[in-house]
mmCIF file of C-alpha atoms (C1' of nucleotides) in Angstrom:
data_model
loop_
_atom_site.group_PDB
_atom_site.id
_atom_site.type_symbol
_atom_site.label_atom_id
_atom_site.label_comp_id
_atom_site.label_asym_id
_atom_site.label_seq_id
_atom_site.Cartn_x
_atom_site.Cartn_y
_atom_site.Cartn_z
ATOM 1 C CA UNK A 712 -0.019 -0.009 -0.020
ATOM 2 C CA UNK A 713 2.622 2.222 0.825
ATOM 3 C CA UNK A 714 4.245 2.526 -2.817
ATOM 4 C CA UNK A 715 4.595 6.369 -2.671
ATOM 5 C CA UNK A 716 7.018 7.767 -5.429
ATOM 6 C CA UNK A 717 7.439 11.315 -5.735
ATOM 7 C CA UNK A 718 9.228 13.246 -8.590
ATOM 8 C CA UNK A 719 11.939 15.550 -7.418
ATOM 9 C CA UNK A 720 9.717 18.510 -8.031
ATOM 10 C CA UNK A 721 6.863 16.951 -5.889
ATOM 11 C CA UNK A 722 9.247 15.945 -3.320
ATOM 12 C CA UNK A 723 10.593 19.605 -3.070
ATOM 13 C CA UNK A 724 7.083 20.804 -2.362
ATOM 14 C CA UNK A 725 5.923 18.178 -0.035
ATOM 15 C CA UNK A 726 9.207 18.493 1.845
ATOM 16 C CA UNK A 727 8.089 21.968 2.896
ATOM 17 C CA UNK A 728 4.681 20.824 4.055
ATOM 18 C CA UNK A 729 6.490 18.266 6.270
ATOM 19 C CA UNK A 730 8.563 21.198 7.767
ATOM 20 C CA UNK A 731 5.465 23.314 8.343
ATOM 21 C CA UNK A 732 3.065 20.696 9.146
ATOM 22 C CA UNK A 733 0.692 22.194 6.628
ATOM 23 C CA UNK A 734 0.541 25.043 4.236
ATOM 24 C CA UNK A 735 -1.100 26.704 1.313
ATOM 25 C CA UNK A 736 0.491 27.133 -2.150
ATOM 26 C CA UNK A 737 1.401 30.670 -1.079
ATOM 27 C CA UNK A 738 3.243 29.525 2.142
ATOM 28 C CA UNK A 739 5.331 27.047 0.179
ATOM 29 C CA UNK A 740 6.138 29.806 -2.265
ATOM 30 C CA UNK A 741 7.217 32.244 0.577
ATOM 31 C CA UNK A 742 9.286 29.337 2.388
ATOM 32 C CA UNK A 743 10.894 28.253 -0.496
ATOM 33 C CA UNK A 744 11.671 30.995 -2.897
ATOM 34 C CA UNK A 745 14.338 29.098 -4.614
ATOM 35 C CA UNK A 746 11.703 26.900 -6.234
ATOM 36 C CA UNK A 747 11.016 29.823 -8.467
ATOM 37 C CA UNK A 748 7.397 28.759 -9.529
ATOM 38 C CA UNK A 749 4.278 30.637 -10.383
ATOM 39 C CA UNK A 750 1.878 30.049 -7.524
ATOM 40 C CA UNK A 751 -0.499 28.586 -9.893
ATOM 41 C CA UNK A 752 1.951 25.958 -10.763
ATOM 42 C CA UNK A 753 2.496 25.070 -7.008
ATOM 43 C CA UNK A 754 -1.323 25.096 -6.742
ATOM 44 C CA UNK A 755 -1.513 22.622 -9.750
ATOM 45 C CA UNK A 756 1.113 20.229 -8.251
ATOM 46 C CA UNK A 757 -0.479 20.224 -4.903
ATOM 47 C CA UNK A 758 -3.960 19.485 -6.372
ATOM 48 C CA UNK A 759 -2.752 16.505 -8.273
ATOM 49 C CA UNK A 760 -0.853 15.182 -5.132
ATOM 50 C CA UNK A 761 -4.138 15.415 -3.393
ATOM 51 C CA UNK A 762 -6.011 13.703 -6.168
ATOM 52 C CA UNK A 763 -3.184 10.831 -5.712
ATOM 53 C CA UNK A 764 -3.866 10.619 -2.095
ATOM 54 C CA UNK A 765 -0.539 12.180 -0.861
ATOM 55 C CA UNK A 766 -1.985 14.984 0.604
ATOM 56 C CA UNK A 767 -5.277 16.261 1.868
ATOM 57 C CA UNK A 768 -6.736 19.802 2.185
ATOM 58 C CA UNK A 769 -9.035 21.957 4.033
ATOM 59 C CA UNK A 770 -10.267 25.546 3.493
ATOM 60 C CA UNK A 771 -9.066 28.207 5.836
ATOM 61 C CA UNK A 772 -11.104 31.179 4.701
ATOM 62 C CA UNK A 773 -10.150 31.619 1.282
ATOM 63 C CA UNK A 774 -7.020 29.787 1.388
ATOM 64 C CA UNK A 775 -6.686 26.044 0.631
ATOM 65 C CA UNK A 776 -4.396 24.300 3.279
ATOM 66 C CA UNK A 777 -2.670 21.162 2.379
ATOM 67 C CA UNK A 778 -1.530 18.295 4.808
ATOM 68 C CA UNK A 779 0.595 15.521 4.028
ATOM 69 C CA UNK A 780 -1.192 12.183 4.578
ATOM 70 C CA UNK A 781 2.184 10.253 4.502
ATOM 71 C CA UNK A 782 5.260 10.900 6.613
ATOM 72 C CA UNK A 783 8.638 11.800 5.065
ATOM 73 C CA UNK A 784 10.267 8.717 6.485
ATOM 74 C CA UNK A 785 7.692 6.627 4.833
ATOM 75 C CA UNK A 786 8.379 8.153 1.454
ATOM 76 C CA UNK A 787 12.027 7.954 1.932
ATOM 77 C CA UNK A 788 11.828 4.310 2.891
ATOM 78 C CA UNK A 789 9.713 3.670 -0.166
ATOM 79 C CA UNK A 790 11.960 5.467 -2.659
ATOM 80 C CA UNK A 791 14.990 4.241 -1.227
ATOM 81 C CA UNK A 792 13.653 0.803 -1.320
ATOM 82 C CA UNK A 793 12.525 1.310 -4.756
ATOM 83 C CA UNK A 794 15.890 2.178 -5.997
ATOM 84 C CA UNK A 795 17.587 -0.759 -4.322
ATOM 85 C CA UNK A 796 14.921 -2.968 -6.281
ATOM 86 C CA UNK A 797 15.908 -1.451 -9.562
ATOM 87 C CA UNK A 798 19.679 -1.061 -9.160
ATOM 88 C CA UNK A 799 20.683 -3.774 -6.757
ATOM 89 C CA UNK A 800 18.067 -6.372 -7.003
ATOM 90 C CA UNK A 801 16.832 -5.568 -3.650
ATOM 91 C CA UNK A 802 19.836 -6.066 -1.838
ATOM 92 C CA UNK A 803 20.399 -3.128 0.498
ATOM 93 C CA UNK A 804 23.856 -4.382 1.466
ATOM 94 C CA UNK A 805 24.861 -3.689 -2.173
ATOM 95 C CA UNK A 806 23.811 -0.244 -2.179
ATOM 96 C CA UNK A 807 25.844 0.140 0.933
ATOM 97 C CA UNK A 808 28.779 -1.384 -0.895
ATOM 98 C CA UNK A 809 28.309 1.119 -3.634
ATOM 99 C CA UNK A 810 28.304 3.891 -1.430
ATOM 100 C CA UNK A 811 31.568 2.926 0.324
ATOM 101 C CA UNK A 812 33.263 1.909 -3.007
ATOM 102 C CA UNK A 813 32.170 4.870 -5.030
ATOM 103 C CA UNK A 814 32.524 7.646 -2.727
ATOM 104 C CA UNK A 815 35.481 7.950 -0.322
ATOM 105 C CA UNK A 816 33.907 8.931 2.860
ATOM 106 C CA UNK A 817 35.557 11.247 5.253
ATOM 107 C CA UNK A 818 37.146 9.730 8.266
ATOM 108 C CA UNK A 819 34.455 11.217 10.356
ATOM 109 C CA UNK A 820 31.723 9.732 8.434
ATOM 110 C CA UNK A 821 33.253 6.396 8.637
ATOM 111 C CA UNK A 822 33.333 6.595 12.310
ATOM 112 C CA UNK A 823 29.847 7.762 12.529
ATOM 113 C CA UNK A 824 28.623 5.111 10.237
ATOM 114 C CA UNK A 825 30.696 2.411 12.150
ATOM 115 C CA UNK A 826 28.820 3.652 15.300
ATOM 116 C CA UNK A 827 25.528 3.193 13.692
ATOM 117 C CA UNK A 828 26.417 -0.247 12.751
ATOM 118 C CA UNK A 829 27.152 -1.203 16.188
ATOM 119 C CA UNK A 830 24.110 0.211 17.850
ATOM 120 C CA UNK A 831 22.336 -1.622 15.463
ATOM 121 C CA UNK A 832 23.880 -4.807 16.050
ATOM 122 C CA UNK A 833 23.055 -4.500 19.825
ATOM 123 C CA UNK A 834 19.495 -3.818 19.357
ATOM 124 C CA UNK B 195 27.686 15.367 -18.432
ATOM 125 C CA UNK B 196 27.192 12.115 -16.724
ATOM 126 C CA UNK B 197 23.504 12.985 -15.595
ATOM 127 C CA UNK B 198 21.986 9.747 -16.724
ATOM 128 C CA UNK B 199 18.591 8.685 -15.299
ATOM 129 C CA UNK B 200 16.746 5.813 -16.474
ATOM 130 C CA UNK B 201 13.308 4.832 -15.715
ATOM 131 C CA UNK B 202 12.874 1.343 -14.127
ATOM 132 C CA UNK B 203 11.629 -0.130 -17.186
ATOM 133 C CA UNK B 204 14.511 1.484 -19.282
ATOM 134 C CA UNK B 205 16.925 0.248 -16.588
ATOM 135 C CA UNK B 206 15.851 -3.157 -16.870
ATOM 136 C CA UNK B 207 16.372 -3.430 -20.627
ATOM 137 C CA UNK B 208 19.922 -1.667 -20.562
ATOM 138 C CA UNK B 209 20.790 -4.146 -17.891
ATOM 139 C CA UNK B 210 20.359 -6.960 -20.167
ATOM 140 C CA UNK B 211 22.752 -5.125 -22.647
ATOM 141 C CA UNK B 212 25.434 -4.698 -19.795
ATOM 142 C CA UNK B 213 25.068 -8.367 -19.275
ATOM 143 C CA UNK B 214 25.259 -9.390 -22.869
ATOM 144 C CA UNK B 215 27.768 -6.645 -23.990
ATOM 145 C CA UNK B 216 25.328 -5.880 -26.858
ATOM 146 C CA UNK B 217 22.273 -7.197 -28.319
ATOM 147 C CA UNK B 218 19.171 -6.723 -30.420
ATOM 148 C CA UNK B 219 15.503 -6.312 -29.133
ATOM 149 C CA UNK B 220 15.108 -9.885 -29.704
ATOM 150 C CA UNK B 221 18.113 -10.803 -27.663
ATOM 151 C CA UNK B 222 16.804 -8.957 -24.839
ATOM 152 C CA UNK B 223 13.458 -10.510 -25.025
ATOM 153 C CA UNK B 224 14.814 -13.892 -24.832
ATOM 154 C CA UNK B 225 17.281 -13.388 -22.126
ATOM 155 C CA UNK B 226 14.483 -11.658 -20.071
ATOM 156 C CA UNK B 227 11.214 -13.188 -20.721
ATOM 157 C CA UNK B 228 9.958 -12.011 -17.652
ATOM 158 C CA UNK B 229 9.660 -8.516 -18.981
ATOM 159 C CA UNK B 230 6.682 -9.593 -21.116
ATOM 160 C CA UNK B 231 6.836 -6.884 -23.607
ATOM 161 C CA UNK B 232 5.944 -6.857 -27.512
ATOM 162 C CA UNK B 233 9.315 -7.072 -29.237
ATOM 163 C CA UNK B 234 7.946 -3.885 -30.966
ATOM 164 C CA UNK B 235 7.883 -2.302 -27.431
ATOM 165 C CA UNK B 236 11.318 -3.032 -26.614
ATOM 166 C CA UNK B 237 12.454 -1.877 -30.043
ATOM 167 C CA UNK B 238 10.687 1.486 -29.380
ATOM 168 C CA UNK B 239 12.424 1.832 -25.898
ATOM 169 C CA UNK B 240 15.866 1.137 -27.323
ATOM 170 C CA UNK B 241 15.376 3.436 -30.294
ATOM 171 C CA UNK B 242 14.461 6.124 -27.803
ATOM 172 C CA UNK B 243 17.255 5.440 -25.593
ATOM 173 C CA UNK B 244 19.667 5.701 -28.705
ATOM 174 C CA UNK B 245 18.075 9.025 -29.268
ATOM 175 C CA UNK B 246 19.030 10.277 -25.894
ATOM 176 C CA UNK B 247 22.707 8.890 -26.276
ATOM 177 C CA UNK B 248 22.441 6.186 -23.988
ATOM 178 C CA UNK B 249 22.909 3.393 -26.399
ATOM 179 C CA UNK B 250 24.421 3.221 -30.053
ATOM 180 C CA UNK B 251 23.436 0.743 -32.534
ATOM 181 C CA UNK B 252 24.788 -1.077 -35.586
ATOM 182 C CA UNK B 253 23.288 -3.279 -38.215
ATOM 183 C CA UNK B 254 24.097 -7.016 -38.237
ATOM 184 C CA UNK B 255 22.530 -8.388 -41.007
ATOM 185 C CA UNK B 256 19.039 -7.128 -40.788
ATOM 186 C CA UNK B 257 19.058 -7.075 -37.004
ATOM 187 C CA UNK B 258 19.921 -3.839 -35.096
ATOM 188 C CA UNK B 259 22.144 -4.469 -32.264
ATOM 189 C CA UNK B 260 22.359 -1.887 -29.512
ATOM 190 C CA UNK B 261 25.378 -1.162 -27.291
ATOM 191 C CA UNK B 262 25.396 0.702 -24.052
ATOM 192 C CA UNK B 263 27.565 3.785 -24.372
ATOM 193 C CA UNK B 264 27.621 4.286 -20.622
ATOM 194 C CA UNK B 265 28.668 1.788 -17.841
ATOM 195 C CA UNK B 266 26.471 0.451 -15.141
ATOM 196 C CA UNK B 267 28.570 1.727 -12.657
ATOM 197 C CA UNK B 268 28.126 5.324 -14.065
ATOM 198 C CA UNK B 269 24.421 5.027 -14.314
ATOM 199 C CA UNK B 270 24.311 3.581 -10.684
ATOM 200 C CA UNK B 271 26.557 6.302 -9.335
ATOM 201 C CA UNK B 272 24.461 9.120 -11.147
ATOM 202 C CA UNK B 273 21.110 7.616 -9.934
ATOM 203 C CA UNK B 274 22.036 6.925 -6.400
ATOM 204 C CA UNK B 275 23.623 10.475 -6.122
ATOM 205 C CA UNK B 276 20.359 11.778 -7.625
ATOM 206 C CA UNK B 277 18.295 10.268 -4.917
ATOM 207 C CA UNK B 278 20.759 11.407 -2.328
ATOM 208 C CA UNK B 279 20.202 14.906 -3.488
ATOM 209 C CA UNK B 280 16.444 14.577 -3.566
ATOM 210 C CA UNK B 281 16.005 12.820 -0.329
ATOM 211 C CA UNK B 282 19.049 13.542 1.809
ATOM 212 C CA UNK B 283 20.249 17.038 0.699
ATOM 213 C CA UNK B 284 23.350 15.514 -0.756
ATOM 214 C CA UNK B 285 24.423 13.956 2.318
ATOM 215 C CA UNK B 286 25.572 10.185 1.527
ATOM 216 C CA UNK B 287 26.096 9.426 5.094
ATOM 217 C CA UNK B 288 22.527 10.281 5.824
ATOM 218 C CA UNK B 289 21.397 7.682 3.308
ATOM 219 C CA UNK B 290 23.671 5.213 5.114
ATOM 220 C CA UNK B 291 21.962 6.126 8.455
ATOM 221 C CA UNK B 292 18.801 5.701 6.801
ATOM 222 C CA UNK B 293 19.480 2.160 5.628
ATOM 223 C CA UNK B 294 20.962 1.212 8.831
ATOM 224 C CA UNK B 295 18.068 2.541 10.917
ATOM 225 C CA UNK B 296 15.337 1.559 8.652
ATOM 226 C CA UNK B 297 16.292 -1.975 8.010
ATOM 227 C CA UNK B 298 17.563 -4.404 10.651
ATOM 228 C CA UNK B 299 20.521 -5.956 8.601
ATOM 229 C CA UNK B 300 21.408 -9.438 9.085
ATOM 230 C CA UNK B 301 24.446 -10.153 11.167
ATOM 231 C CA UNK B 302 26.377 -11.265 8.228
ATOM 232 C CA UNK B 303 25.748 -8.118 6.167
ATOM 233 C CA UNK B 304 26.713 -6.188 9.083
ATOM 234 C CA UNK B 305 30.034 -7.757 9.223
ATOM 235 C CA UNK B 306 30.599 -7.554 5.514
ATOM 236 C CA UNK B 307 29.809 -3.893 5.524
ATOM 237 C CA UNK B 308 32.192 -3.229 8.192
ATOM 238 C CA UNK B 309 34.778 -5.014 6.268
ATOM 239 C CA UNK B 310 34.083 -2.777 3.343
ATOM 240 C CA UNK B 311 34.477 0.254 5.641
ATOM 241 C CA UNK B 312 37.666 -0.836 7.048
ATOM 242 C CA UNK B 313 39.090 -1.495 3.567
ATOM 243 C CA UNK B 314 37.968 1.858 2.574
ATOM 244 C CA UNK B 315 39.630 3.527 5.589
ATOM 245 C CA UNK B 316 42.840 1.810 4.813
ATOM 246 C CA UNK B 317 43.018 2.808 1.112
ATOM 247 C "C1'" DA C 877 9.648 -15.776 -58.940
ATOM 248 C "C1'" DG C 878 6.221 -16.194 -55.286
ATOM 249 C "C1'" DT C 879 5.236 -16.651 -50.727
ATOM 250 C "C1'" DT C 880 6.642 -16.224 -46.167
ATOM 251 C "C1'" DA C 881 9.081 -15.076 -41.958
ATOM 252 C "C1'" DA C 882 11.714 -11.688 -39.711
ATOM 253 C "C1'" DC C 883 12.894 -7.162 -38.422
ATOM 254 C "C1'" DT C 884 12.711 -2.063 -38.207
ATOM 255 C "C1'" DA C 885 10.463 2.399 -38.736
ATOM 256 C "C1'" DC C 886 6.717 5.031 -37.674
ATOM 257 C "C1'" DG C 887 2.619 6.442 -36.010
ATOM 258 C "C1'" DA C 888 -0.663 6.142 -32.348
ATOM 259 C "C1'" DC C 889 -2.833 6.642 -27.890
ATOM 260 C "C1'" DA C 890 -2.900 6.969 -22.671
ATOM 261 C "C1'" DT C 891 -0.943 8.772 -18.548
ATOM 262 C "C1'" DG C 892 2.235 11.584 -15.793
ATOM 263 C "C1'" DT C 893 4.525 15.684 -15.250
ATOM 264 C "C1'" DG C 894 6.367 20.536 -15.435
ATOM 265 C "C1'" DT C 895 4.626 24.818 -16.212
ATOM 266 C "C1'" DA C 896 1.427 28.675 -16.557
ATOM 267 C "C1'" DG C 897 -2.450 31.501 -18.050
ATOM 268 C "C1'" DT C 898 -7.298 32.843 -17.492
ATOM 269 C "C1'" DA C 899 -11.708 32.942 -15.630
ATOM 270 C "C1'" DG C 900 -14.658 33.096 -11.732
ATOM 271 C "C1'" DA C 901 -15.924 33.685 -7.052
ATOM 272 C "C1'" DG C 902 -15.540 35.814 -2.513
ATOM 273 C "C1'" DA C 903 -13.667 39.627 0.743
ATOM 274 C "C1'" DG C 904 -12.218 44.049 1.650
ATOM 275 C "C1'" DT C 905 -12.322 49.044 0.050
ATOM 276 C "C1'" DC C 906 -14.493 53.843 -1.371
ATOM 277 C "C1'" DG D 1094 -23.073 49.090 -4.749
ATOM 278 C "C1'" DA D 1095 -18.960 49.186 -7.665
ATOM 279 C "C1'" DC D 1096 -14.198 48.288 -8.051
ATOM 280 C "C1'" DT D 1097 -10.277 45.553 -7.169
ATOM 281 C "C1'" DC D 1098 -7.554 42.156 -4.867
ATOM 282 C "C1'" DT D 1099 -6.787 37.405 -4.000
ATOM 283 C "C1'" DC D 1100 -7.344 32.549 -4.356
ATOM 284 C "C1'" DT D 1101 -8.927 28.279 -6.551
ATOM 285 C "C1'" DA D 1102 -10.451 25.829 -10.547
ATOM 286 C "C1'" DC D 1103 -10.010 24.837 -14.970
ATOM 287 C "C1'" DT D 1104 -7.877 24.352 -19.412
ATOM 288 C "C1'" DA D 1105 -3.833 24.054 -21.881
ATOM 289 C "C1'" DC D 1106 0.391 22.498 -23.917
ATOM 290 C "C1'" DA D 1107 4.629 20.336 -24.399
ATOM 291 C "C1'" DC D 1108 7.340 16.487 -23.345
ATOM 292 C "C1'" DA D 1109 8.661 11.761 -21.564
ATOM 293 C "C1'" DT D 1110 7.298 7.141 -20.919
ATOM 294 C "C1'" DG D 1111 4.596 2.644 -21.608
ATOM 295 C "C1'" DT D 1112 2.615 -0.011 -24.810
ATOM 296 C "C1'" DC D 1113 1.668 -1.585 -29.255
ATOM 297 C "C1'" DG D 1114 -0.146 -2.114 -34.107
ATOM 298 C "C1'" DT D 1115 0.584 -1.688 -38.843
ATOM 299 C "C1'" DA D 1116 3.288 -0.965 -42.969
ATOM 300 C "C1'" DG D 1117 7.135 -1.824 -45.398
ATOM 301 C "C1'" DT D 1118 11.486 -4.129 -46.537
ATOM 302 C "C1'" DT D 1119 14.472 -7.762 -47.092
ATOM 303 C "C1'" DA D 1120 16.262 -12.393 -46.620
ATOM 304 C "C1'" DA D 1121 15.064 -17.005 -47.163
ATOM 305 C "C1'" DC D 1122 12.504 -20.954 -48.575
ATOM 306 C "C1'" DT D 1123 10.238 -24.007 -51.948
#
DNA sequence: AGTTAACTACGACATGTGTAGTAGAGAGTC
DNA sequence: GACTCTCTACTACACATGTCGTAGTTAACT
């Protein structure tokens, strides 16, 4: 059921909603001027996401306020998992390996990751 | 320049080409019957990918043989990096953390990953 | 040579996305 | 009450993708 896939653009808008809790097209535009989209464009995207069940909305006076129906963690999980399926045959460790091999991590990162792994092992 | 993004469907076809080195639509269909696509569909996708510069082609008799112009590693790198940008603000360690937190890895996986990390640290 | 089998090329159509303009309705202003 | 401002709703259009069907070409078989 939780197969939520958002495009980059869609994600960047919903991201603002996650941060704000809820918001109108205008709110998003003001909190993220870098997006540089006409407010009507933002409205269109939001409406489409509502139609897809990603958001819900309610009227607050003249403004339509959107609320995410799914959590950021949920979407991340689903999108990462999707990529892992496509690129690594579902093997998450393979993605890990890819990350390690392909990018030299900083020493600090390495230490941090190891700590994470240790904690995971304990629990 | 190496901003190669393939859809899942596209990836699954090119994947076969990476495995075979090169191949025609027919070859792909035979090596991956699970795809369950009309051969004309495969041909269309391949042609479009050629137009985008992902593949090149040459005639072998009346067969059109396609060859990947970019490596699997390249595409993986680019697609993973893309996801990391979108979901984790470009922070690869954050993706690592997500993987660790979100999925309990098997003990074996953990060991393997740690080994990878150690090797990375050495080099 | 005529018929058939194998391919490719092209066109088609649906859906999703990116992007925005325009019309219409309610709220506030003179 | 008339005018204006502000939002939303709707429409539009271009492009990518998923999926094929049909037509046309060429090799091959008898």
